[in-house]
mmCIF file with all atom_site columns, C-alpha atoms and ligand atoms in Angstrom:
data_model
loop_
_atom_site.group_PDB
_atom_site.id
_atom_site.type_symbol
_atom_site.label_atom_id
_atom_site.label_alt_id
_atom_site.label_comp_id
_atom_site.label_asym_id
_atom_site.label_entity_id
_atom_site.label_seq_id
_atom_site.pdbx_PDB_ins_code
_atom_site.Cartn_x
_atom_site.Cartn_y
_atom_site.Cartn_z
_atom_site.occupancy
_atom_site.B_iso_or_equiv
_atom_site.pdbx_formal_charge
_atom_site.auth_seq_id
_atom_site.auth_comp_id
_atom_site.auth_asym_id
_atom_site.auth_atom_id
_atom_site.pdbx_PDB_model_num
ATOM   1   C CA  . MET A 1 1   ? 64.354  121.875 110.969 1.00 51.00 ? 1   MET A CA  1
ATOM   2   C CA  . SER A 1 2   ? 65.824  124.169 114.007 1.00 53.00 ? 2   SER A CA  1
ATOM   3   C CA  . GLU A 1 3   ? 66.468  121.398 116.303 1.00 55.00 ? 3   GLU A CA  1
ATOM   4   C CA  . PRO A 1 4   ? 69.630  123.092 118.968 1.00 52.00 ? 4   PRO A CA  1
ATOM   5   C CA  . ALA A 1 5   ? 73.616  121.316 117.740 1.00 55.00 ? 5   ALA A CA  1
ATOM   6   C CA  . GLN A 1 6   ? 73.856  119.689 121.467 1.00 58.00 ? 6   GLN A CA  1
ATOM   7   C CA  . ILE A 1 7   ? 70.559  117.741 121.086 1.00 57.00 ? 7   ILE A CA  1
ATOM   8   C CA  . ASN A 1 8   ? 70.941  114.456 122.629 1.00 63.00 ? 8   ASN A CA  1
ATOM   9   C CA  . VAL A 1 9   ? 71.214  111.499 120.381 1.00 66.00 ? 9   VAL A CA  1
ATOM   10  C CA  . PRO A 1 10  ? 70.498  108.435 121.835 1.00 75.00 ? 10  PRO A CA  1
ATOM   11  C CA  . VAL A 1 11  ? 73.787  107.120 120.777 1.00 79.00 ? 11  VAL A CA  1
ATOM   12  C CA  . ARG A 1 12  ? 73.531  103.216 120.842 1.00 83.00 ? 12  ARG A CA  1
ATOM   13  C CA  . ASP A 1 13  ? 70.343  103.354 118.890 1.00 91.00 ? 13  ASP A CA  1
ATOM   14  C CA  . ALA A 1 14  ? 72.486  105.312 116.033 1.00 94.00 ? 14  ALA A CA  1
ATOM   15  C CA  . ILE A 1 15  ? 75.114  102.777 116.385 1.00 94.00 ? 15  ILE A CA  1
ATOM   16  C CA  . ARG A 1 16  ? 72.546  99.769  116.511 1.00 94.00 ? 16  ARG A CA  1
ATOM   17  C CA  . PHE A 1 17  ? 71.040  101.777 113.223 1.00 95.00 ? 17  PHE A CA  1
ATOM   18  C CA  . LEU A 1 18  ? 74.562  101.735 111.008 1.00 96.00 ? 18  LEU A CA  1
ATOM   19  C CA  . LEU A 1 19  ? 75.724  99.059  111.896 1.00 95.00 ? 19  LEU A CA  1
ATOM   20  C CA  . THR A 1 20  ? 71.906  96.707  110.906 1.00 94.00 ? 20  THR A CA  1
ATOM   21  C CA  . ARG A 1 21  ? 71.498  99.240  107.931 1.00 95.00 ? 21  ARG A CA  1
ATOM   22  C CA  . ARG A 1 22  ? 71.108  97.977  104.456 1.00 95.00 ? 22  ARG A CA  1
ATOM   23  C CA  . SER A 1 23  ? 69.890  99.018  101.182 1.00 96.00 ? 23  SER A CA  1
ATOM   24  C CA  . GLY A 1 24  ? 66.756  97.980  99.392  1.00 95.00 ? 24  GLY A CA  1
ATOM   25  C CA  . SER A 1 25  ? 66.380  96.659  95.909  1.00 94.00 ? 25  SER A CA  1
ATOM   26  C CA  . ALA A 1 26  ? 65.617  98.922  93.249  1.00 94.00 ? 26  ALA A CA  1
ATOM   27  C CA  . LYS A 1 27  ? 63.849  96.174  91.657  1.00 92.00 ? 27  LYS A CA  1
ATOM   28  C CA  . ARG A 1 28  ? 62.218  95.114  94.451  1.00 87.00 ? 28  ARG A CA  1
ATOM   29  C CA  . MET A 1 29  ? 60.287  98.395  95.710  1.00 95.00 ? 29  MET A CA  1
ATOM   30  C CA  . THR A 1 30  ? 56.993  99.327  96.571  1.00 95.00 ? 30  THR A CA  1
ATOM   31  C CA  . GLY A 1 31  ? 55.232  102.091 97.844  1.00 95.00 ? 31  GLY A CA  1
ATOM   32  C CA  . PRO A 1 32  ? 54.323  103.886 99.851  1.00 97.00 ? 32  PRO A CA  1
ATOM   33  C CA  . GLY A 1 33  ? 57.260  106.951 99.583  1.00 97.00 ? 33  GLY A CA  1
ATOM   34  C CA  . PRO A 1 34  ? 57.834  109.599 102.012 1.00 98.00 ? 34  PRO A CA  1
ATOM   35  C CA  . SER A 1 35  ? 55.479  112.439 102.070 1.00 98.00 ? 35  SER A CA  1
ATOM   36  C CA  . PRO A 1 36  ? 56.385  116.160 100.770 1.00 98.00 ? 36  PRO A CA  1
ATOM   37  C CA  . ASP A 1 37  ? 56.859  116.645 104.626 1.00 98.00 ? 37  ASP A CA  1
ATOM   38  C CA  . GLU A 1 38  ? 59.503  113.675 105.039 1.00 98.00 ? 38  GLU A CA  1
ATOM   39  C CA  . LEU A 1 39  ? 60.884  114.438 101.715 1.00 98.00 ? 39  LEU A CA  1
ATOM   40  C CA  . GLU A 1 40  ? 61.919  117.622 102.580 1.00 98.00 ? 40  GLU A CA  1
ATOM   41  C CA  . THR A 1 41  ? 63.542  116.435 105.480 1.00 98.00 ? 41  THR A CA  1
ATOM   42  C CA  . ILE A 1 42  ? 65.293  113.638 104.037 1.00 98.00 ? 42  ILE A CA  1
ATOM   43  C CA  . LEU A 1 43  ? 66.848  116.380 101.523 1.00 98.00 ? 43  LEU A CA  1
ATOM   44  C CA  . THR A 1 44  ? 67.663  118.940 104.263 1.00 98.00 ? 44  THR A CA  1
ATOM   45  C CA  . ALA A 1 45  ? 69.609  115.786 106.215 1.00 98.00 ? 45  ALA A CA  1
ATOM   46  C CA  . ALA A 1 46  ? 71.459  115.225 102.764 1.00 98.00 ? 46  ALA A CA  1
ATOM   47  C CA  . MET A 1 47  ? 72.801  118.353 102.498 1.00 98.00 ? 47  MET A CA  1
ATOM   48  C CA  . ARG A 1 48  ? 73.988  117.874 106.165 1.00 98.00 ? 48  ARG A CA  1
ATOM   49  C CA  . VAL A 1 49  ? 77.671  116.917 105.279 1.00 98.00 ? 49  VAL A CA  1
ATOM   50  C CA  . PRO A 1 50  ? 81.265  117.782 105.495 1.00 98.00 ? 50  PRO A CA  1
ATOM   51  C CA  . ASP A 1 51  ? 81.878  119.938 102.432 1.00 98.00 ? 51  ASP A CA  1
ATOM   52  C CA  . HIS A 1 52  ? 85.400  121.651 102.672 1.00 98.00 ? 52  HIS A CA  1
ATOM   53  C CA  . GLY A 1 53  ? 85.244  125.121 101.481 1.00 98.00 ? 53  GLY A CA  1
ATOM   54  C CA  . LYS A 1 54  ? 81.359  125.228 102.525 1.00 98.00 ? 54  LYS A CA  1
ATOM   55  C CA  . LEU A 1 55  ? 80.684  125.006 98.330  1.00 98.00 ? 55  LEU A CA  1
ATOM   56  C CA  . ALA A 1 56  ? 77.458  122.949 98.651  1.00 98.00 ? 56  ALA A CA  1
ATOM   57  C CA  . PRO A 1 57  ? 78.887  120.623 96.266  1.00 98.00 ? 57  PRO A CA  1
ATOM   58  C CA  . TRP A 1 58  ? 75.594  118.850 94.995  1.00 98.00 ? 58  TRP A CA  1
ATOM   59  C CA  . ARG A 1 59  ? 71.739  119.327 94.221  1.00 98.00 ? 59  ARG A CA  1
ATOM   60  C CA  . PHE A 1 60  ? 69.265  117.277 94.123  1.00 99.00 ? 60  PHE A CA  1
ATOM   61  C CA  . ILE A 1 61  ? 66.426  116.499 90.981  1.00 98.00 ? 61  ILE A CA  1
ATOM   62  C CA  . VAL A 1 62  ? 63.157  115.059 92.440  1.00 98.00 ? 62  VAL A CA  1
ATOM   63  C CA  . PHE A 1 63  ? 61.153  112.342 90.151  1.00 98.00 ? 63  PHE A CA  1
ATOM   64  C CA  . GLU A 1 64  ? 57.838  111.266 92.005  1.00 98.00 ? 64  GLU A CA  1
ATOM   65  C CA  . GLY A 1 65  ? 54.429  111.017 90.163  1.00 97.00 ? 65  GLY A CA  1
ATOM   66  C CA  . GLU A 1 66  ? 54.328  111.528 86.355  1.00 98.00 ? 66  GLU A CA  1
ATOM   67  C CA  . GLY A 1 67  ? 58.042  113.073 86.476  1.00 98.00 ? 67  GLY A CA  1
ATOM   68  C CA  . ARG A 1 68  ? 58.830  109.554 86.459  1.00 98.00 ? 68  ARG A CA  1
ATOM   69  C CA  . SER A 1 69  ? 57.029  108.136 83.676  1.00 98.00 ? 69  SER A CA  1
ATOM   70  C CA  . ARG A 1 70  ? 57.868  111.635 81.792  1.00 98.00 ? 70  ARG A CA  1
ATOM   71  C CA  . PHE A 1 71  ? 61.277  110.825 82.677  1.00 98.00 ? 71  PHE A CA  1
ATOM   72  C CA  . GLY A 1 72  ? 61.252  106.914 81.781  1.00 98.00 ? 72  GLY A CA  1
ATOM   73  C CA  . GLU A 1 73  ? 59.534  108.572 77.863  1.00 98.00 ? 73  GLU A CA  1
ATOM   74  C CA  . VAL A 1 74  ? 63.014  110.198 77.823  1.00 98.00 ? 74  VAL A CA  1
ATOM   75  C CA  . LEU A 1 75  ? 65.317  106.906 78.513  1.00 98.00 ? 75  LEU A CA  1
ATOM   76  C CA  . MET A 1 76  ? 63.062  105.113 76.116  1.00 98.00 ? 76  MET A CA  1
ATOM   77  C CA  . ARG A 1 77  ? 63.771  108.051 72.952  1.00 98.00 ? 77  ARG A CA  1
ATOM   78  C CA  . ILE A 1 78  ? 66.949  108.239 73.682  1.00 98.00 ? 78  ILE A CA  1
ATOM   79  C CA  . LEU A 1 79  ? 67.820  104.231 74.137  1.00 98.00 ? 79  LEU A CA  1
ATOM   80  C CA  . LYS A 1 80  ? 65.909  103.876 70.699  1.00 98.00 ? 80  LYS A CA  1
ATOM   81  C CA  . THR A 1 81  ? 68.294  106.281 69.177  1.00 98.00 ? 81  THR A CA  1
ATOM   82  C CA  . ASN A 1 82  ? 71.719  104.653 70.783  1.00 97.00 ? 82  ASN A CA  1
ATOM   83  C CA  . GLU A 1 83  ? 70.184  101.195 69.798  1.00 97.00 ? 83  GLU A CA  1
ATOM   84  C CA  . PRO A 1 84  ? 67.914  100.992 67.325  1.00 97.00 ? 84  PRO A CA  1
ATOM   85  C CA  . ASP A 1 85  ? 67.705  97.182  66.911  1.00 98.00 ? 85  ASP A CA  1
ATOM   86  C CA  . ALA A 1 86  ? 66.528  97.146  71.029  1.00 98.00 ? 86  ALA A CA  1
ATOM   87  C CA  . SER A 1 87  ? 64.126  94.510  71.714  1.00 98.00 ? 87  SER A CA  1
ATOM   88  C CA  . ALA A 1 88  ? 60.705  95.771  72.904  1.00 98.00 ? 88  ALA A CA  1
ATOM   89  C CA  . GLU A 1 89  ? 60.970  94.297  76.382  1.00 98.00 ? 89  GLU A CA  1
ATOM   90  C CA  . ARG A 1 90  ? 64.384  96.310  77.025  1.00 98.00 ? 90  ARG A CA  1
ATOM   91  C CA  . LEU A 1 91  ? 62.457  99.593  75.942  1.00 98.00 ? 91  LEU A CA  1
ATOM   92  C CA  . GLU A 1 92  ? 59.890  99.026  77.809  1.00 98.00 ? 92  GLU A CA  1
ATOM   93  C CA  . ILE A 1 93  ? 62.597  98.625  81.086  1.00 98.00 ? 93  ILE A CA  1
ATOM   94  C CA  . GLU A 1 94  ? 63.551  101.863 80.032  1.00 98.00 ? 94  GLU A CA  1
ATOM   95  C CA  . ARG A 1 95  ? 59.893  103.366 80.333  1.00 98.00 ? 95  ARG A CA  1
ATOM   96  C CA  . THR A 1 96  ? 59.183  101.780 83.826  1.00 98.00 ? 96  THR A CA  1
ATOM   97  C CA  . ARG A 1 97  ? 62.838  102.154 85.138  1.00 98.00 ? 97  ARG A CA  1
ATOM   98  C CA  . PHE A 1 98  ? 61.345  105.542 87.334  1.00 98.00 ? 98  PHE A CA  1
ATOM   99  C CA  . LEU A 1 99  ? 58.460  103.735 87.996  1.00 97.00 ? 99  LEU A CA  1
ATOM   100 C CA  . ARG A 1 100 ? 60.178  100.947 90.512  1.00 97.00 ? 100 ARG A CA  1
ATOM   101 C CA  . ALA A 1 101 ? 60.015  103.777 93.101  1.00 98.00 ? 101 ALA A CA  1
ATOM   102 C CA  . PRO A 1 102 ? 57.421  105.811 94.296  1.00 98.00 ? 102 PRO A CA  1
ATOM   103 C CA  . VAL A 1 103 ? 59.941  108.454 94.661  1.00 98.00 ? 103 VAL A CA  1
ATOM   104 C CA  . VAL A 1 104 ? 63.901  108.390 92.583  1.00 98.00 ? 104 VAL A CA  1
ATOM   105 C CA  . VAL A 1 105 ? 66.341  111.833 93.563  1.00 98.00 ? 105 VAL A CA  1
ATOM   106 C CA  . GLY A 1 106 ? 68.880  111.883 91.081  1.00 98.00 ? 106 GLY A CA  1
ATOM   107 C CA  . VAL A 1 107 ? 71.950  113.399 93.466  1.00 99.00 ? 107 VAL A CA  1
ATOM   108 C CA  . VAL A 1 108 ? 74.223  115.800 91.212  1.00 98.00 ? 108 VAL A CA  1
ATOM   109 C CA  . SER A 1 109 ? 77.984  116.370 91.940  1.00 98.00 ? 109 SER A CA  1
ATOM   110 C CA  . ARG A 1 110 ? 78.703  119.867 90.960  1.00 98.00 ? 110 ARG A CA  1
ATOM   111 C CA  . VAL A 1 111 ? 82.281  120.782 90.887  1.00 98.00 ? 111 VAL A CA  1
ATOM   112 C CA  . ARG A 1 112 ? 83.889  124.242 91.404  1.00 97.00 ? 112 ARG A CA  1
ATOM   113 C CA  . THR A 1 113 ? 87.054  124.591 89.161  1.00 96.00 ? 113 THR A CA  1
ATOM   114 C CA  . ASP A 1 114 ? 87.615  128.312 90.594  1.00 97.00 ? 114 ASP A CA  1
ATOM   115 C CA  . VAL A 1 115 ? 87.948  127.940 94.228  1.00 98.00 ? 115 VAL A CA  1
ATOM   116 C CA  . PRO A 1 116 ? 90.869  125.943 95.811  1.00 98.00 ? 116 PRO A CA  1
ATOM   117 C CA  . ILE A 1 117 ? 89.284  122.868 97.037  1.00 98.00 ? 117 ILE A CA  1
ATOM   118 C CA  . PRO A 1 118 ? 90.582  120.029 95.262  1.00 98.00 ? 118 PRO A CA  1
ATOM   119 C CA  . GLU A 1 119 ? 87.800  118.352 93.065  1.00 98.00 ? 119 GLU A CA  1
ATOM   120 C CA  . TRP A 1 120 ? 87.698  115.200 94.779  1.00 98.00 ? 120 TRP A CA  1
ATOM   121 C CA  . GLU A 1 121 ? 86.647  116.576 97.824  1.00 98.00 ? 121 GLU A CA  1
ATOM   122 C CA  . GLN A 1 122 ? 84.188  118.145 96.314  1.00 98.00 ? 122 GLN A CA  1
ATOM   123 C CA  . THR A 1 123 ? 83.114  114.977 94.809  1.00 98.00 ? 123 THR A CA  1
ATOM   124 C CA  . LEU A 1 124 ? 83.097  113.206 98.202  1.00 98.00 ? 124 LEU A CA  1
ATOM   125 C CA  . SER A 1 125 ? 80.722  115.341 99.580  1.00 98.00 ? 125 SER A CA  1
ATOM   126 C CA  . ALA A 1 126 ? 78.145  114.387 96.820  1.00 98.00 ? 126 ALA A CA  1
ATOM   127 C CA  . GLY A 1 127 ? 79.025  110.684 97.908  1.00 98.00 ? 127 GLY A CA  1
ATOM   128 C CA  . ALA A 1 128 ? 78.802  111.900 101.518 1.00 98.00 ? 128 ALA A CA  1
ATOM   129 C CA  . SER A 1 129 ? 74.895  113.570 100.616 1.00 99.00 ? 129 SER A CA  1
ATOM   130 C CA  . CYS A 1 130 ? 73.842  110.251 98.899  1.00 98.00 ? 130 CYS A CA  1
ATOM   131 C CA  . PHE A 1 131 ? 74.274  108.110 102.176 1.00 98.00 ? 131 PHE A CA  1
ATOM   132 C CA  . ALA A 1 132 ? 73.094  111.100 104.153 1.00 98.00 ? 132 ALA A CA  1
ATOM   133 C CA  . LEU A 1 133 ? 70.072  110.729 102.077 1.00 98.00 ? 133 LEU A CA  1
ATOM   134 C CA  . SER A 1 134 ? 69.718  107.124 101.929 1.00 98.00 ? 134 SER A CA  1
ATOM   135 C CA  . LEU A 1 135 ? 70.510  106.943 106.075 1.00 98.00 ? 135 LEU A CA  1
ATOM   136 C CA  . ALA A 1 136 ? 67.526  109.529 107.060 1.00 98.00 ? 136 ALA A CA  1
ATOM   137 C CA  . ALA A 1 137 ? 65.022  107.595 104.323 1.00 97.00 ? 137 ALA A CA  1
ATOM   138 C CA  . ARG A 1 138 ? 66.164  104.573 106.096 1.00 96.00 ? 138 ARG A CA  1
ATOM   139 C CA  . ALA A 1 139 ? 65.220  106.474 109.718 1.00 96.00 ? 139 ALA A CA  1
ATOM   140 C CA  . LEU A 1 140 ? 61.666  107.610 108.620 1.00 96.00 ? 140 LEU A CA  1
ATOM   141 C CA  . GLY A 1 141 ? 61.377  103.562 107.489 1.00 95.00 ? 141 GLY A CA  1
ATOM   142 C CA  . TYR A 1 142 ? 61.874  103.931 104.148 1.00 96.00 ? 142 TYR A CA  1
ATOM   143 C CA  . VAL A 1 143 ? 64.304  101.764 102.206 1.00 96.00 ? 143 VAL A CA  1
ATOM   144 C CA  . ALA A 1 144 ? 67.077  103.373 99.596  1.00 97.00 ? 144 ALA A CA  1
ATOM   145 C CA  . SER A 1 145 ? 68.934  102.027 96.491  1.00 98.00 ? 145 SER A CA  1
ATOM   146 C CA  . TRP A 1 146 ? 71.323  104.136 95.919  1.00 98.00 ? 146 TRP A CA  1
ATOM   147 C CA  . VAL A 1 147 ? 72.089  102.936 92.107  1.00 98.00 ? 147 VAL A CA  1
ATOM   148 C CA  . THR A 1 148 ? 74.133  104.987 88.734  1.00 98.00 ? 148 THR A CA  1
ATOM   149 C CA  . GLU A 1 149 ? 73.013  102.939 86.000  1.00 98.00 ? 149 GLU A CA  1
ATOM   150 C CA  . TRP A 1 150 ? 73.869  104.043 82.394  1.00 98.00 ? 150 TRP A CA  1
ATOM   151 C CA  . CYS A 1 151 ? 71.906  106.644 83.001  1.00 97.00 ? 151 CYS A CA  1
ATOM   152 C CA  . ALA A 1 152 ? 73.416  108.419 85.232  1.00 98.00 ? 152 ALA A CA  1
ATOM   153 C CA  . TYR A 1 153 ? 76.790  108.304 82.233  1.00 98.00 ? 153 TYR A CA  1
ATOM   154 C CA  . ASP A 1 154 ? 74.774  108.681 79.180  1.00 98.00 ? 154 ASP A CA  1
ATOM   155 C CA  . PRO A 1 155 ? 75.404  112.051 77.288  1.00 98.00 ? 155 PRO A CA  1
ATOM   156 C CA  . ALA A 1 156 ? 71.927  112.260 75.877  1.00 98.00 ? 156 ALA A CA  1
ATOM   157 C CA  . VAL A 1 157 ? 70.452  111.774 79.449  1.00 98.00 ? 157 VAL A CA  1
ATOM   158 C CA  . ARG A 1 158 ? 72.398  114.155 81.254  1.00 98.00 ? 158 ARG A CA  1
ATOM   159 C CA  . ALA A 1 159 ? 71.564  116.691 78.216  1.00 98.00 ? 159 ALA A CA  1
ATOM   160 C CA  . ALA A 1 160 ? 67.942  116.090 79.076  1.00 98.00 ? 160 ALA A CA  1
ATOM   161 C CA  . LEU A 1 161 ? 68.499  116.732 83.280  1.00 98.00 ? 161 LEU A CA  1
ATOM   162 C CA  . SER A 1 162 ? 71.006  120.057 81.695  1.00 98.00 ? 162 SER A CA  1
ATOM   163 C CA  . LEU A 1 163 ? 73.126  118.814 83.613  1.00 98.00 ? 163 LEU A CA  1
ATOM   164 C CA  . SER A 1 164 ? 76.278  121.433 83.267  1.00 98.00 ? 164 SER A CA  1
ATOM   165 C CA  . PRO A 1 165 ? 79.905  119.800 82.232  1.00 97.00 ? 165 PRO A CA  1
ATOM   166 C CA  . GLN A 1 166 ? 81.174  120.199 85.456  1.00 97.00 ? 166 GLN A CA  1
ATOM   167 C CA  . GLU A 1 167 ? 77.836  117.889 87.378  1.00 98.00 ? 167 GLU A CA  1
ATOM   168 C CA  . ARG A 1 168 ? 77.741  114.345 87.654  1.00 98.00 ? 168 ARG A CA  1
ATOM   169 C CA  . VAL A 1 169 ? 74.910  112.258 88.613  1.00 98.00 ? 169 VAL A CA  1
ATOM   170 C CA  . ALA A 1 170 ? 76.536  110.644 92.002  1.00 98.00 ? 170 ALA A CA  1
ATOM   171 C CA  . GLY A 1 171 ? 73.288  108.852 91.866  1.00 98.00 ? 171 GLY A CA  1
ATOM   172 C CA  . PHE A 1 172 ? 69.687  107.905 91.461  1.00 98.00 ? 172 PHE A CA  1
ATOM   173 C CA  . ILE A 1 173 ? 68.438  107.175 95.022  1.00 98.00 ? 173 ILE A CA  1
ATOM   174 C CA  . TYR A 1 174 ? 65.328  104.855 94.647  1.00 98.00 ? 174 TYR A CA  1
ATOM   175 C CA  . LEU A 1 175 ? 63.125  105.716 97.852  1.00 98.00 ? 175 LEU A CA  1
ATOM   176 C CA  . GLY A 1 176 ? 60.211  103.746 99.149  1.00 98.00 ? 176 GLY A CA  1
ATOM   177 C CA  . GLN A 1 177 ? 59.238  99.981  100.841 1.00 96.00 ? 177 GLN A CA  1
ATOM   178 C CA  . PRO A 1 178 ? 60.416  96.771  100.105 1.00 93.00 ? 178 PRO A CA  1
ATOM   179 C CA  . SER A 1 179 ? 58.375  94.375  98.798  1.00 92.00 ? 179 SER A CA  1
ATOM   180 C CA  . ASP A 1 180 ? 60.120  91.402  100.526 1.00 89.00 ? 180 ASP A CA  1
ATOM   181 C CA  . VAL A 1 181 ? 62.016  90.747  103.380 1.00 89.00 ? 181 VAL A CA  1
ATOM   182 C CA  . LEU A 1 182 ? 65.288  92.521  102.858 1.00 87.00 ? 182 LEU A CA  1
ATOM   183 C CA  . GLU A 1 183 ? 68.150  89.919  103.310 1.00 89.00 ? 183 GLU A CA  1
ATOM   184 C CA  . ASP A 1 184 ? 71.639  91.000  104.344 1.00 93.00 ? 184 ASP A CA  1
ATOM   185 C CA  . ARG A 1 185 ? 74.868  90.726  101.795 1.00 94.00 ? 185 ARG A CA  1
ATOM   186 C CA  . PRO A 1 186 ? 78.449  89.313  103.054 1.00 96.00 ? 186 PRO A CA  1
ATOM   187 C CA  . ARG A 1 187 ? 80.135  92.040  104.832 1.00 97.00 ? 187 ARG A CA  1
ATOM   188 C CA  . PRO A 1 188 ? 83.821  92.752  104.124 1.00 97.00 ? 188 PRO A CA  1
ATOM   189 C CA  . GLN A 1 189 ? 85.722  91.606  107.046 1.00 98.00 ? 189 GLN A CA  1
ATOM   190 C CA  . LEU A 1 190 ? 87.334  94.539  109.356 1.00 98.00 ? 190 LEU A CA  1
ATOM   191 C CA  . SER A 1 191 ? 90.890  92.820  109.754 1.00 97.00 ? 191 SER A CA  1
ATOM   192 C CA  . ALA A 1 192 ? 90.720  92.946  106.101 1.00 98.00 ? 192 ALA A CA  1
ATOM   193 C CA  . HIS A 1 193 ? 90.790  96.684  105.372 1.00 98.00 ? 193 HIS A CA  1
ATOM   194 C CA  . VAL A 1 194 ? 92.622  98.043  108.803 1.00 98.00 ? 194 VAL A CA  1
ATOM   195 C CA  . THR A 1 195 ? 96.293  98.324  108.933 1.00 97.00 ? 195 THR A CA  1
ATOM   196 C CA  . ARG A 1 196 ? 97.756  99.860  111.409 1.00 98.00 ? 196 ARG A CA  1
ATOM   197 C CA  . PHE A 1 197 ? 100.607 102.456 110.836 1.00 97.00 ? 197 PHE A CA  1
ATOM   198 C CA  . GLY A 1 198 ? 103.700 101.245 112.058 1.00 96.00 ? 198 GLY A CA  1
ATOM   199 C CA  . ALA A 1 199 ? 102.835 97.892  113.655 1.00 87.00 ? 199 ALA A CA  1
HETATM 200 C C1  . LIG B 2 .   ? 78.185  104.847 93.454  1.00 66.99 ? 1   LIG B C1  1
HETATM 201 C C2  . LIG B 2 .   ? 77.803  104.317 93.897  1.00 66.99 ? 1   LIG B C2  1
HETATM 202 C C3  . LIG B 2 .   ? 76.809  103.320 92.322  1.00 66.99 ? 1   LIG B C3  1
HETATM 203 C C4  . LIG B 2 .   ? 76.097  102.356 92.529  1.00 66.99 ? 1   LIG B C4  1
HETATM 204 N N1  . LIG B 2 .   ? 74.940  102.039 91.626  1.00 66.99 ? 1   LIG B N1  1
HETATM 205 C C5  . LIG B 2 .   ? 74.632  101.044 91.615  1.00 66.99 ? 1   LIG B C5  1
HETATM 206 C C6  . LIG B 2 .   ? 74.406  100.381 90.496  1.00 66.99 ? 1   LIG B C6  1
HETATM 207 O O1  . LIG B 2 .   ? 73.915  101.081 89.152  1.00 66.99 ? 1   LIG B O1  1
HETATM 208 N N2  . LIG B 2 .   ? 73.673  98.704  90.308  1.00 66.99 ? 1   LIG B N2  1
HETATM 209 C C7  . LIG B 2 .   ? 73.455  98.318  91.426  1.00 66.99 ? 1   LIG B C7  1
HETATM 210 O O2  . LIG B 2 .   ? 72.931  97.243  91.477  1.00 66.99 ? 1   LIG B O2  1
HETATM 211 N N3  . LIG B 2 .   ? 74.266  98.890  92.320  1.00 66.99 ? 1   LIG B N3  1
HETATM 212 C C8  . LIG B 2 .   ? 75.002  100.034 92.546  1.00 66.99 ? 1   LIG B C8  1
HETATM 213 N N4  . LIG B 2 .   ? 75.505  100.352 93.796  1.00 66.99 ? 1   LIG B N4  1
HETATM 214 C C9  . LIG B 2 .   ? 75.727  99.269  94.987  1.00 66.99 ? 1   LIG B C9  1
HETATM 215 C C10 . LIG B 2 .   ? 74.213  99.282  95.971  1.00 66.99 ? 1   LIG B C10 1
HETATM 216 O O3  . LIG B 2 .   ? 74.198  100.947 95.868  1.00 66.99 ? 1   LIG B O3  1
HETATM 217 C C11 . LIG B 2 .   ? 74.157  99.264  97.231  1.00 66.99 ? 1   LIG B C11 1
HETATM 218 O O4  . LIG B 2 .   ? 75.379  99.380  97.544  1.00 66.99 ? 1   LIG B O4  1
HETATM 219 C C12 . LIG B 2 .   ? 74.365  97.851  97.714  1.00 66.99 ? 1   LIG B C12 1
HETATM 220 O O5  . LIG B 2 .   ? 72.739  97.526  96.662  1.00 66.99 ? 1   LIG B O5  1
HETATM 221 C C13 . LIG B 2 .   ? 74.596  96.951  98.676  1.00 66.99 ? 1   LIG B C13 1
HETATM 222 O O6  . LIG B 2 .   ? 74.459  97.924  99.400  1.00 66.99 ? 1   LIG B O6  1
HETATM 223 P P1  . LIG B 2 .   ? 74.079  98.000  101.100 1.00 66.99 ? 1   LIG B P1  1
HETATM 224 O O7  . LIG B 2 .   ? 75.322  97.611  101.567 1.00 66.99 ? 1   LIG B O7  1
HETATM 225 O O8  . LIG B 2 .   ? 73.277  99.069  101.265 1.00 66.99 ? 1   LIG B O8  1
HETATM 226 O O9  . LIG B 2 .   ? 73.328  97.132  101.548 1.00 66.99 ? 1   LIG B O9  1
HETATM 227 C C14 . LIG B 2 .   ? 75.646  101.110 93.715  1.00 66.99 ? 1   LIG B C14 1
HETATM 228 C C15 . LIG B 2 .   ? 76.661  102.227 94.839  1.00 66.99 ? 1   LIG B C15 1
HETATM 229 C C16 . LIG B 2 .   ? 77.190  102.402 94.251  1.00 66.99 ? 1   LIG B C16 1
HETATM 230 C C17 . LIG B 2 .   ? 78.305  103.590 95.707  1.00 66.99 ? 1   LIG B C17 1
#
């Protein structure tokens, strides 16, 4: 993507897009998912985020095709170890967890401690990346669902994903089409979340 920086964005449309966007549900997602070209665009947008110190403190793990079921087998095996009494239904949920959407992107936050940039700011950049990824997917006609669930935090899953101690899963972002109408959810009242300094 080598668009000129001064590209004339239709601002009204962008505001409408931001004020009406919402997530899909990972549980109610179907295909098709983004094409390889679209996914490249989505991931490129996910890297175009504020990033103090130009550290690029994130990386992406794409789960698509067979990779989703292979990861499901890993999750099932780990759950069996964690919970030897887990029911067959629960194991099946893990086996098929990443099959809920055609594409899932794991956004990994990678914090460096050898630089003067606060870790908090590096972590925030990974959150921005998750949201930019979600917005780009929505703009291309897909829905996104940013979830973490147990697998973002489990030590054995971390090892299976080859995460270093400085890395954390910021989100698994499910991408696809909604399988039913997207209802909105109640939104917070602006006035409850804004104060004016000195007023
Ligand atoms: C870091 C993070 C982790 C989340 N993890 C989950 C999760 O594990 N399960 C879940 O149902 N929603 C999770 N959510 C919430 C959804 O992504 C989303 O905010 C919610 O469904 C409503 O989204 P919307 O305001 O975009 O419509 C998470 C959100 C964030 C920011």
